[in-house]
Tab-separated table of C-alpha atoms in Angstrom:
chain	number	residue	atom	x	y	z
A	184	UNK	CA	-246.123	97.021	-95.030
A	185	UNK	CA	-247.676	94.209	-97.352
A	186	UNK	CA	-246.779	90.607	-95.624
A	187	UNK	CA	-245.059	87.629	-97.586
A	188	UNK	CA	-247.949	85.326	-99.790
A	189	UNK	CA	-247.605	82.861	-97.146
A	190	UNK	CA	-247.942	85.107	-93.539
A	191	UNK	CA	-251.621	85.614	-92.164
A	192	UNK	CA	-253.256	85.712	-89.168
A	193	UNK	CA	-252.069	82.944	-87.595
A	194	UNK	CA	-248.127	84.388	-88.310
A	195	UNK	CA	-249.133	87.763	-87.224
A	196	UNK	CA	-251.295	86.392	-84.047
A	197	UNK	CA	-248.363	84.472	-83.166
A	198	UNK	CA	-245.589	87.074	-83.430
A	199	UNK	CA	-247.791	89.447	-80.959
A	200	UNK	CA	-248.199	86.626	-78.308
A	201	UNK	CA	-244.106	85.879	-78.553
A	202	UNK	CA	-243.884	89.762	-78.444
A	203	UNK	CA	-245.928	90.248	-75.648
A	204	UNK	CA	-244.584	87.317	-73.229
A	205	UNK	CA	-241.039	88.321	-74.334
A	206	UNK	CA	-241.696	91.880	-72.657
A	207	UNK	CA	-243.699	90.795	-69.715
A	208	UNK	CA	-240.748	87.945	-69.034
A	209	UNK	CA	-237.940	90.403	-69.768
A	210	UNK	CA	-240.137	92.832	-67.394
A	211	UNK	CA	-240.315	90.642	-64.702
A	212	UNK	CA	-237.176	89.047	-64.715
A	213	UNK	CA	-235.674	92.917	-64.799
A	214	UNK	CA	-238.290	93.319	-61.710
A	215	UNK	CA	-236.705	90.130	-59.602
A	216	UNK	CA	-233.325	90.982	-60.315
A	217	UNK	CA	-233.641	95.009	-59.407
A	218	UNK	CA	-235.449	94.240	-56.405
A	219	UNK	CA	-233.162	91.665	-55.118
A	220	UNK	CA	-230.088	93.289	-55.840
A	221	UNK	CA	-231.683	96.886	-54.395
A	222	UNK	CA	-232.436	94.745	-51.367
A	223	UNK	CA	-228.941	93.488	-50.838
A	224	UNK	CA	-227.302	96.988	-51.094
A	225	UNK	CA	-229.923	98.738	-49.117
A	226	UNK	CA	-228.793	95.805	-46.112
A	227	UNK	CA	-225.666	96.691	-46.777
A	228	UNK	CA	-225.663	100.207	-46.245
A	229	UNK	CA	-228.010	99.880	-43.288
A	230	UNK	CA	-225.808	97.679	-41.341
A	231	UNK	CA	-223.250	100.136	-42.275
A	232	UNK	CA	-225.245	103.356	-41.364
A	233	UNK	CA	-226.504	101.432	-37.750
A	234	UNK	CA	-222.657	100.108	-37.209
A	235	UNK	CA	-221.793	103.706	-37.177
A	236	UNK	CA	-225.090	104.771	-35.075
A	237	UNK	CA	-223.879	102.019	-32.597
A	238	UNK	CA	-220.425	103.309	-32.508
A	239	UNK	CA	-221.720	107.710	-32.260
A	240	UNK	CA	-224.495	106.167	-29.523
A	241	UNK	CA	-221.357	104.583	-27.040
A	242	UNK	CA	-219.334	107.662	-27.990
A	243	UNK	CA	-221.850	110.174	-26.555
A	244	UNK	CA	-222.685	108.217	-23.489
A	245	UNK	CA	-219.459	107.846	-22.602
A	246	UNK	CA	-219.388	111.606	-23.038
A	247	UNK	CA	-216.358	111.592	-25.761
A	248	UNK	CA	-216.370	113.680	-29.110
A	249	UNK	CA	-218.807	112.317	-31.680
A	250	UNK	CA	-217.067	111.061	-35.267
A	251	UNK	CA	-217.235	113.252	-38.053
A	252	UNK	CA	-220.385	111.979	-39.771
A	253	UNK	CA	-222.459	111.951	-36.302
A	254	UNK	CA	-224.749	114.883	-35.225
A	255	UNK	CA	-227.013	115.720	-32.835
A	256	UNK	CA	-230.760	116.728	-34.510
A	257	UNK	CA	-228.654	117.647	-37.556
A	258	UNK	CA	-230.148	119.869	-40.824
A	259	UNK	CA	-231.801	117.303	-43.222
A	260	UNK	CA	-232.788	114.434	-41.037
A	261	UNK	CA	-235.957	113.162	-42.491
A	262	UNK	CA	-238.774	114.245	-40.213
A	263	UNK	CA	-240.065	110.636	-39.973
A	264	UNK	CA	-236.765	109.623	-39.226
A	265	UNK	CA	-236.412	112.257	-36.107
A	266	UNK	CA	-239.594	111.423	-34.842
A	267	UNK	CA	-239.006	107.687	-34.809
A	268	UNK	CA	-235.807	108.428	-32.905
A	269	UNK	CA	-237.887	110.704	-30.643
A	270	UNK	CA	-240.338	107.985	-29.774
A	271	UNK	CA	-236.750	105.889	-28.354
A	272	UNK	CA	-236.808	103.554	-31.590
A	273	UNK	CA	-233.605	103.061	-34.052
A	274	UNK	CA	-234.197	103.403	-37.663
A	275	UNK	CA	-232.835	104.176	-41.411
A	276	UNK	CA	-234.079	106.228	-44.441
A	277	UNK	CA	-232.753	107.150	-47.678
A	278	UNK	CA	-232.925	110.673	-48.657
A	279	UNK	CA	-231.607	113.135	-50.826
A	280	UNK	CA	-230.151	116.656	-49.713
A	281	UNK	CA	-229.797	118.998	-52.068
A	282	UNK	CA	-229.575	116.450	-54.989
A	283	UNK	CA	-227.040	113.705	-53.107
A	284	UNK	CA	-228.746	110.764	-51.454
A	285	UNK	CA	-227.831	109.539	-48.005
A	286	UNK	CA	-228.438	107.015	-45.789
A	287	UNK	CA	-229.641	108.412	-42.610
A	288	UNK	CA	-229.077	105.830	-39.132
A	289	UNK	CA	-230.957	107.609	-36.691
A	290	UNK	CA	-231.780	107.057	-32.436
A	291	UNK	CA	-232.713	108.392	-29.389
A	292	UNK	CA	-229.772	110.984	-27.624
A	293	UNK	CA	-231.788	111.778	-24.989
A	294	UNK	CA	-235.446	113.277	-24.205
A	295	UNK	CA	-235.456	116.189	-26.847
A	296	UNK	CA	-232.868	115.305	-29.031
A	297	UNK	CA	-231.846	112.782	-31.671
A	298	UNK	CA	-228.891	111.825	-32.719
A	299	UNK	CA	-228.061	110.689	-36.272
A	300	UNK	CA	-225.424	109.365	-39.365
A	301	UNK	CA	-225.393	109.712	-42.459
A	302	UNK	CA	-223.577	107.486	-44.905
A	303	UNK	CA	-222.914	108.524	-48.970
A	304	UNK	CA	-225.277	106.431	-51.038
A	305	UNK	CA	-224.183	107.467	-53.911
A	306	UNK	CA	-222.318	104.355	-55.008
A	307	UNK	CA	-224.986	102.285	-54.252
A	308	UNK	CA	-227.527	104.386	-56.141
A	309	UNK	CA	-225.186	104.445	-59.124
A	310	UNK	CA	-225.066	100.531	-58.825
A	311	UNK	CA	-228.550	100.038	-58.815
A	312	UNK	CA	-229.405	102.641	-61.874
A	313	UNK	CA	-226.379	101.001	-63.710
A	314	UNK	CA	-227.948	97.492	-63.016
A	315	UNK	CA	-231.112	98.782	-64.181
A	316	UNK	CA	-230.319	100.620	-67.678
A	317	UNK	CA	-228.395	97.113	-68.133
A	318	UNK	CA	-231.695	95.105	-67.178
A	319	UNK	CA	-233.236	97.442	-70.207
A	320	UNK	CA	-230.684	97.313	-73.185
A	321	UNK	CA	-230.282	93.630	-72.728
A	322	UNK	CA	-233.496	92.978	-72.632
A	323	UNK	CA	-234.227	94.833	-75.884
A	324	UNK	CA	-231.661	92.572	-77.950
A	325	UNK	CA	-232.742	89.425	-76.362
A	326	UNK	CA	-236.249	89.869	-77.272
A	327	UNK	CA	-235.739	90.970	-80.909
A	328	UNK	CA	-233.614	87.584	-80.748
A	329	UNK	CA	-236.508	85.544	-79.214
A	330	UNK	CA	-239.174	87.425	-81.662
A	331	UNK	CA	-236.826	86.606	-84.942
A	332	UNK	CA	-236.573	82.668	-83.494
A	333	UNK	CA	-240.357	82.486	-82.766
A	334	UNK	CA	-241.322	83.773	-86.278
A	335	UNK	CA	-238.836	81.540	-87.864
A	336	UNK	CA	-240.678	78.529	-86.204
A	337	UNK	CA	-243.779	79.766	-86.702
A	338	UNK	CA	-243.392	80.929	-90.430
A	339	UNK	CA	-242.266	77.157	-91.236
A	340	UNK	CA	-245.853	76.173	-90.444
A	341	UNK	CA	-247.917	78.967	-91.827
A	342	UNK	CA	-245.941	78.116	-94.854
A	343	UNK	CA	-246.594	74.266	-94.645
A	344	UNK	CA	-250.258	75.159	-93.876
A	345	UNK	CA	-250.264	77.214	-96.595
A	346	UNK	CA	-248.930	74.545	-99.100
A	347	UNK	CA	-251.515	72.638	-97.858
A	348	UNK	CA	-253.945	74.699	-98.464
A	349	UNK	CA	-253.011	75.553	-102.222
A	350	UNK	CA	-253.551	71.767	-102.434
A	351	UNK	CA	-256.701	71.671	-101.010
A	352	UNK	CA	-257.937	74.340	-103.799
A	353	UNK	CA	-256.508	72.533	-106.569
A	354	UNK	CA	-258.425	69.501	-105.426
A	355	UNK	CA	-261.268	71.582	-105.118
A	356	UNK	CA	-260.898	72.667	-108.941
A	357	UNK	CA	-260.601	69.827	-110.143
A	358	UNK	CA	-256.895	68.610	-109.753
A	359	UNK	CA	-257.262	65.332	-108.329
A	360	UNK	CA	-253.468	64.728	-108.646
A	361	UNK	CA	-252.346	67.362	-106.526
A	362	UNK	CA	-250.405	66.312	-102.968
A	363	UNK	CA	-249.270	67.888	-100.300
A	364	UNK	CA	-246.115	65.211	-100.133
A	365	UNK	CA	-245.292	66.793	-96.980
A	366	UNK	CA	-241.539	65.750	-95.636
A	367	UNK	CA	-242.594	64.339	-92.176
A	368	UNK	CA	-245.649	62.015	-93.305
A	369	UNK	CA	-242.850	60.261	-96.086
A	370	UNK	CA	-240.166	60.041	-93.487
A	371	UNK	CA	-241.618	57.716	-90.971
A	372	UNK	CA	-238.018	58.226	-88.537
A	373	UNK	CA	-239.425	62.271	-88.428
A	374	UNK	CA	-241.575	62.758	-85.088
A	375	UNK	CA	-245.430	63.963	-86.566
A	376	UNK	CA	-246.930	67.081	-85.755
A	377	UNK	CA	-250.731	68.759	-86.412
A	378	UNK	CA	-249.603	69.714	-90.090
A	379	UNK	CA	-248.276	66.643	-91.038
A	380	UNK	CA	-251.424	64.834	-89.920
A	381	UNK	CA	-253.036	67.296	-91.520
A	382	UNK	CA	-251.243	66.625	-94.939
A	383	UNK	CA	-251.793	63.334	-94.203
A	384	UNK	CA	-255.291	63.276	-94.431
A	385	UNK	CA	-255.808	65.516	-97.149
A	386	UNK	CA	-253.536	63.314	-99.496
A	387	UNK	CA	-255.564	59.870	-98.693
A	388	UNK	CA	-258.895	62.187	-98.960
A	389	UNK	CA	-257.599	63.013	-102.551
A	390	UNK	CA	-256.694	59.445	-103.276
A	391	UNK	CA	-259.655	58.021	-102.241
A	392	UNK	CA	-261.948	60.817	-104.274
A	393	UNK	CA	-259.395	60.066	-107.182
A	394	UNK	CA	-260.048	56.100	-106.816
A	395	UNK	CA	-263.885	56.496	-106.765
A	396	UNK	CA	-263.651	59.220	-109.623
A	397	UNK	CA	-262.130	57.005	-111.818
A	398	UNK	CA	-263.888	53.868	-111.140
A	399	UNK	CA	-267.328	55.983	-111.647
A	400	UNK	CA	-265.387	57.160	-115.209
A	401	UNK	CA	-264.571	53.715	-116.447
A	402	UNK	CA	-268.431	52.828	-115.236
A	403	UNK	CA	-270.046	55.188	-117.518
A	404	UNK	CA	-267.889	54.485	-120.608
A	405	UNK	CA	-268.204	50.798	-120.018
A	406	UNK	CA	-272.001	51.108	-120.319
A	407	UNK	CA	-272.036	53.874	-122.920
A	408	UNK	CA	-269.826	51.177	-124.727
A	409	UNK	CA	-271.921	48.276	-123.764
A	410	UNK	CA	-275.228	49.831	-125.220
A	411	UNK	CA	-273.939	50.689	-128.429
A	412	UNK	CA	-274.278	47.385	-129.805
A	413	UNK	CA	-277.807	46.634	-128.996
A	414	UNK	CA	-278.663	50.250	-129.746
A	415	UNK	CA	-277.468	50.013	-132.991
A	416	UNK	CA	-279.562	46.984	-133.797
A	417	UNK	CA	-282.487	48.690	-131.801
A	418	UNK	CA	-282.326	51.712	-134.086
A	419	UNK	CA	-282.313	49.760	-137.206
A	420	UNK	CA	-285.309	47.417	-136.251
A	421	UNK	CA	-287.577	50.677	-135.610
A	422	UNK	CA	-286.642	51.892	-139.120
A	423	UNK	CA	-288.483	48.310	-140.077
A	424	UNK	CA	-291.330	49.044	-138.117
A	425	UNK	CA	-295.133	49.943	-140.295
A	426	UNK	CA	-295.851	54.043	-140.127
A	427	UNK	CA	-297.866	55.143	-137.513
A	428	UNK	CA	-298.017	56.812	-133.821
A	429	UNK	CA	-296.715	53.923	-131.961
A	430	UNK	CA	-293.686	53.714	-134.570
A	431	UNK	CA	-292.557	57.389	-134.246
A	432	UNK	CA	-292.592	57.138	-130.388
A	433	UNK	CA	-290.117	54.285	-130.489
A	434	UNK	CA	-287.956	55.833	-132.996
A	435	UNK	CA	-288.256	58.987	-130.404
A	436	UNK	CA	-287.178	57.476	-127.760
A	437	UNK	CA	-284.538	55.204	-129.659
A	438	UNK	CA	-283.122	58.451	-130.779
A	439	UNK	CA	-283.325	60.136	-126.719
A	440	UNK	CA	-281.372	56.685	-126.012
A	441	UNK	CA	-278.715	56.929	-128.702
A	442	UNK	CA	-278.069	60.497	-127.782
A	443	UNK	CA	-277.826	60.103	-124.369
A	444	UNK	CA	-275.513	56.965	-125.069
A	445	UNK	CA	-273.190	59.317	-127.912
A	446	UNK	CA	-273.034	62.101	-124.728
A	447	UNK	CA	-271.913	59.571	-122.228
A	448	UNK	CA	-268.999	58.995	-124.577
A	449	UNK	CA	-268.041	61.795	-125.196
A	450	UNK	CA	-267.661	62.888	-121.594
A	451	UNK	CA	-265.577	59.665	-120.962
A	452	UNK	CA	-263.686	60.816	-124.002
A	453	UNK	CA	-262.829	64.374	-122.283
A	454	UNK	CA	-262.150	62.598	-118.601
A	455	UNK	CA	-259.563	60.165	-120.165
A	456	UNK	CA	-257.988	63.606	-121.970
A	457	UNK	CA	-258.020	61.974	-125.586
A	458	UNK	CA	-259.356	65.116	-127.239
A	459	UNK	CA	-256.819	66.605	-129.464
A	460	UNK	CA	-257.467	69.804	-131.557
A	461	UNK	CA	-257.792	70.373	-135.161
A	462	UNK	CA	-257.063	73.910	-135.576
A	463	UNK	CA	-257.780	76.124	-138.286
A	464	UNK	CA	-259.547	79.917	-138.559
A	465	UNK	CA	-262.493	80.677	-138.194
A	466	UNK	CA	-264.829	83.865	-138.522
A	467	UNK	CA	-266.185	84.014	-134.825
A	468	UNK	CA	-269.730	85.665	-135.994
A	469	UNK	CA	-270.389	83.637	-139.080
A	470	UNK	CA	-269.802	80.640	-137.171
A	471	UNK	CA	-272.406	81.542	-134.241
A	472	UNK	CA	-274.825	82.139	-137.393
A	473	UNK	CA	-274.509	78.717	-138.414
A	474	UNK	CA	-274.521	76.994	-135.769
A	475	UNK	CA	-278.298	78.906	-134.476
A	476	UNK	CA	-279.217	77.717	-138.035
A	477	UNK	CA	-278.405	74.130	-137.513
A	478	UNK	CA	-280.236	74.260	-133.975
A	479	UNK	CA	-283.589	75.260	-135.635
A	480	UNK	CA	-284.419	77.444	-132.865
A	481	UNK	CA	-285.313	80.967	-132.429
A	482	UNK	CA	-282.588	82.671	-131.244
A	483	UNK	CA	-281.431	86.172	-131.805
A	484	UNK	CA	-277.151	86.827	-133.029
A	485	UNK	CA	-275.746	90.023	-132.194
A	486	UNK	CA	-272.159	90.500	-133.425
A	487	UNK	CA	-271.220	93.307	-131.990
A	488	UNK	CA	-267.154	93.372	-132.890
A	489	UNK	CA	-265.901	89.966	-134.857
A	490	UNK	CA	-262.859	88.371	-135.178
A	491	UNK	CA	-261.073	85.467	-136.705
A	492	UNK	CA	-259.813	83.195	-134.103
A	493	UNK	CA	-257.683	80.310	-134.508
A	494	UNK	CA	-259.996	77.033	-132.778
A	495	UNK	CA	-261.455	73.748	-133.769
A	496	UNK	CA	-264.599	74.210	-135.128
A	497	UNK	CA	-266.234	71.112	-134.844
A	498	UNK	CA	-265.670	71.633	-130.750
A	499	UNK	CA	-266.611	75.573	-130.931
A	500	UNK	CA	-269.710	74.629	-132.672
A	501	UNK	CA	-270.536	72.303	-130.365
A	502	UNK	CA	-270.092	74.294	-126.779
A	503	UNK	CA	-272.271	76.849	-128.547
A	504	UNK	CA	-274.748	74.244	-129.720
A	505	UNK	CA	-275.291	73.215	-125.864
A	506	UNK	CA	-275.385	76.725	-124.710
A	507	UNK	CA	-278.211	77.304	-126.970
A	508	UNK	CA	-279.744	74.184	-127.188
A	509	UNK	CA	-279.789	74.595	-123.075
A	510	UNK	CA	-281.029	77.862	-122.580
A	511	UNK	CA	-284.335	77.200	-125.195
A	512	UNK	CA	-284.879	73.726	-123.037
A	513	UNK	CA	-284.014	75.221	-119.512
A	514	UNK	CA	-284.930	79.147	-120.294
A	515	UNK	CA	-287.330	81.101	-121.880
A	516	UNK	CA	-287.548	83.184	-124.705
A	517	UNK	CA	-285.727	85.791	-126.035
A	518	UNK	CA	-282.637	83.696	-126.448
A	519	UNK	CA	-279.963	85.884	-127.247
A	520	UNK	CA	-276.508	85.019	-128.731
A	521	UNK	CA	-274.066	88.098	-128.459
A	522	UNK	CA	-270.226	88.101	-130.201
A	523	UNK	CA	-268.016	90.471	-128.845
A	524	UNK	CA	-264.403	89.674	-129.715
A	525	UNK	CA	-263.452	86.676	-128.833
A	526	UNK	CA	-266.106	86.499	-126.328
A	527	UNK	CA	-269.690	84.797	-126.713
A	528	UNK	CA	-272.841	84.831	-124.404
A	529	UNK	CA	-275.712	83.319	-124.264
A	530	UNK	CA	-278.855	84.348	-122.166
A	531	UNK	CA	-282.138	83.703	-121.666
A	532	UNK	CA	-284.975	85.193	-119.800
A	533	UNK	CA	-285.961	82.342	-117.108
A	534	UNK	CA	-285.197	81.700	-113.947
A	535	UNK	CA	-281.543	81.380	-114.505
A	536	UNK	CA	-279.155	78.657	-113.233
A	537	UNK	CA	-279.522	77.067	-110.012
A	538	UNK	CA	-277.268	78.177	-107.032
A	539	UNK	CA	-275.129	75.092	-107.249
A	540	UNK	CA	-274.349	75.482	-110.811
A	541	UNK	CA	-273.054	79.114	-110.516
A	542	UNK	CA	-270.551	78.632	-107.598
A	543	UNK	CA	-269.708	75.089	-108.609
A	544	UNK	CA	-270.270	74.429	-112.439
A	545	UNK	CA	-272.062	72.134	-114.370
A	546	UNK	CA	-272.545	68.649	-112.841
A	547	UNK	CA	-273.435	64.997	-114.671
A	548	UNK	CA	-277.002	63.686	-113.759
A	549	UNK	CA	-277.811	66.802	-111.711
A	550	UNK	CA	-280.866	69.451	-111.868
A	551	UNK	CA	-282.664	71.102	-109.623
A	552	UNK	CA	-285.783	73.117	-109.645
A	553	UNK	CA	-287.798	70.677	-111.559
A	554	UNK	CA	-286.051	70.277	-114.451
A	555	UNK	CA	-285.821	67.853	-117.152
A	556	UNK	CA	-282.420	66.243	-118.379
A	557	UNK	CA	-278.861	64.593	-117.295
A	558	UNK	CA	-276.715	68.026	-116.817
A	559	UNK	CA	-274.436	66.583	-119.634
A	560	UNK	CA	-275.050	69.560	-122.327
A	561	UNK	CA	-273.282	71.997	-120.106
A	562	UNK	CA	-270.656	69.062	-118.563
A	563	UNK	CA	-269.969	68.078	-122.149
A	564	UNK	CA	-269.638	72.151	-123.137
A	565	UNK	CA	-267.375	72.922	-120.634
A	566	UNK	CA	-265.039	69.975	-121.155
A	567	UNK	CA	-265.170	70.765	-124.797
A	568	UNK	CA	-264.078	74.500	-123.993
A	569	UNK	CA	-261.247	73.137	-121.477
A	570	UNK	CA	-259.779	71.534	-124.982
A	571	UNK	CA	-260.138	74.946	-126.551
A	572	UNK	CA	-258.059	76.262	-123.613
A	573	UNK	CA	-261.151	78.896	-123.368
A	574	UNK	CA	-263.229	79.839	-120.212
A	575	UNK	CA	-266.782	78.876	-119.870
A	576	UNK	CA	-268.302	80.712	-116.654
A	577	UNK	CA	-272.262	80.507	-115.924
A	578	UNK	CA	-274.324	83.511	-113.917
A	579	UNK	CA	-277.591	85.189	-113.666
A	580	UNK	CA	-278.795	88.481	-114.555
A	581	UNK	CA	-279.989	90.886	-112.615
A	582	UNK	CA	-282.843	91.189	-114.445
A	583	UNK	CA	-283.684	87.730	-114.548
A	584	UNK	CA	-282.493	84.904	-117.056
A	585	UNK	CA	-279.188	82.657	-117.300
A	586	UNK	CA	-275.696	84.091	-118.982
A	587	UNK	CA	-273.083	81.872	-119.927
A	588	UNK	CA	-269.883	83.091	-121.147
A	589	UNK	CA	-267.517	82.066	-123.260
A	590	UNK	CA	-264.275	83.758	-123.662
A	591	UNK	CA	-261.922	82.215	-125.924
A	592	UNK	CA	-258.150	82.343	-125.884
């Protein structure tokens, strides 16, 4: 049987441990209770059976007929019984005969003989198995009762943990504006457990991250704004400058500026959530030709199935542009573009992505492995694919090289 979304371990864990104490408490209270009610009607009938011993005892000194349920060394007296009353002690013993138990009072008659009673216990033995099939079927309901109460409490935490959780992943993913808003942490009269606490500190975590996000955002586009200006002028003054080495190397790096300025834009562009589409169709292989043309790079197209899709182009053509433009920077050759419905790769033959960038994603201003560049080609691509409302996932071969997919909606 499948348990609910929200049960785990913790829900199952816990409804064993209730289980468990429920039937060891039920088991010993059942325990106490039979043993001091047995103990009470066992005194009872033994002051009963010795009353009567007392009375046959006077009866047979005294030399007058014994009562009815008195006998000398009579058929079924318990041989430990005789033999106590042999040694001049007084004793009792239940015992059955022939199926009916008795209780057996027995003492010393004279050398060779004992003399003994026995008393029905069958009402008392009734009592006590009546008492303890009772013991049992109560038990049974009150710890399904006590089981369904425990796992009521405890499902109204695994659920709250697992809210919490959920939360925690969609922060993870990007979601900054996901809360747990748990009821006890915005009712300050409600008494605060683990969870709320809990709940607590993962909302201020995400508010804090949230703050610090968004003043690093308005940073960047502040400065990307800030150096257009002077790059502008900057760009036009090299275009002044005489021919020559010197003059190409500032117009180089003017240009590396200017680009890295236009990039820093545009990702403050996609954080703020400006982009809006311009749809229209497009041919998804034709486009992937043109846009390896425009790169001016080596790079193989294999259209394996097209299709028309409905997209912006300007955007499509510029996640692919990255894609290639990173894997010819990053990679090595063969650089392979494959369209396959509405799904395009890209892969090289390097040394593939770094660790951080498969399980995490692309992030700004950071490479590993020796590598040149800001990490804003792939940032910039997959923001521009979020827009699309496609799915941009990065991996590595198993034959070596980066893959990066893009599968469009």
């Amino acid at each position: 049987m499948r348990l609910p979304h929200w049960a785990g371990t913790l829900a199952a864990k816990s409804a064993a441990f209730i289980t468990v104490m429920c039937c060891a408490l039920a088991a010993l209270l059942g325990v106490l209770v039979h043993v001091s009610v047995t103990d009470q009607t066992v005194a009872e009938a033994r002051e009963q059976a010795l009353a009567r011993l007392a009375e046959a005892t006077a009866a047979y000194q005294a030399g007058a007929a014994l009562p009815r349920d008195a006998r000398l060394d009579p058929f079924g007296l318990p041989a430990r019984l005789r033999a106590l009353a042999l040694a001049g002690d007084r004793g009792t013993m239940v015992a059955q005969d022939d199926g009916h138990p008795w209780m057996w009072a027995a003492g010393p008659a004279d050398r060779h003989r004992a003399l003994a009673v026995a008393v029905d216990y069958t009402e008392q033995a009734r009592t006590i198995a009546g008492l303890d099939r009772s013991i049992l079927w109560s038990s049974v309901p009150a710890i399904g009762v006590t089981l369904l109460v425990g796992a009521f409490a405890v499902t109204r935490v695994t659920r709250r943990l697992h809210g919490t959780a959920q939360v925690a992943r969609r922060i993870s993913a990007g979601d900054l504006d996901a809360r747990v808003h748990d009821p006890r942490t915005e009712d300050p009269t409600r008494s605060q457990d683990e969870v709320a606490a809990v709940a607590a500190a993962l909302d201020g975590m995400a508010a804090s991250l949230q703050g610090k996000l968004l003043s690093e955002q308005r940073f960047t586009a502040d400065v990307a704004h800030e150096l257009r200006t002077p790059l502008t002028g900057l760009h036009a003054a090299a275009e002044l400058l005489p021919p020559g080495r010197p003059t190409e190397l500032v117009r180089d790096r003017v240009a590396a500026l200017r680009t890295l300025t236009e990039d820093l834009l545009e990702i403050s562009r996609l954080d703020a959530g400006r982009e809006r589409l311009e749809s229209d169709a497009e041919a998804l292989g034709t486009l992937a030709e043109r846009v390896v043309r425009a790169s001016g790079t080596e790079t193989e197209v294999k259209v394996v199935r097209d299709v028309w899709v409905e997209t912006d182009r300007r955007r499509l053509e510029r996640v692919l542009g990255n894609l290639v433009a990173n894997a010819h920077r990053h990679g090595r050759a063969p650089v392979v573009l494959t369209v396959e419905g509405k799904e395009v790769t890209v892969r090289d033959h390097g040394d593939g992505y770094p660790e951080y960038l498969v399980a995490h994603g692309p992030q700004r201003f950071r490479t590993e492995g020796g590598a040149k560049g800001h990490g804003l080609g792939l940032t910039i691509a997959v923001g521009q694919a979020e827009v699309l409302g496609a799915r941009l996932s990065f991996a590595n071969a198993v034959d070596g090289g980066a893959v990066a997919t893009l599968t469009l909606p």
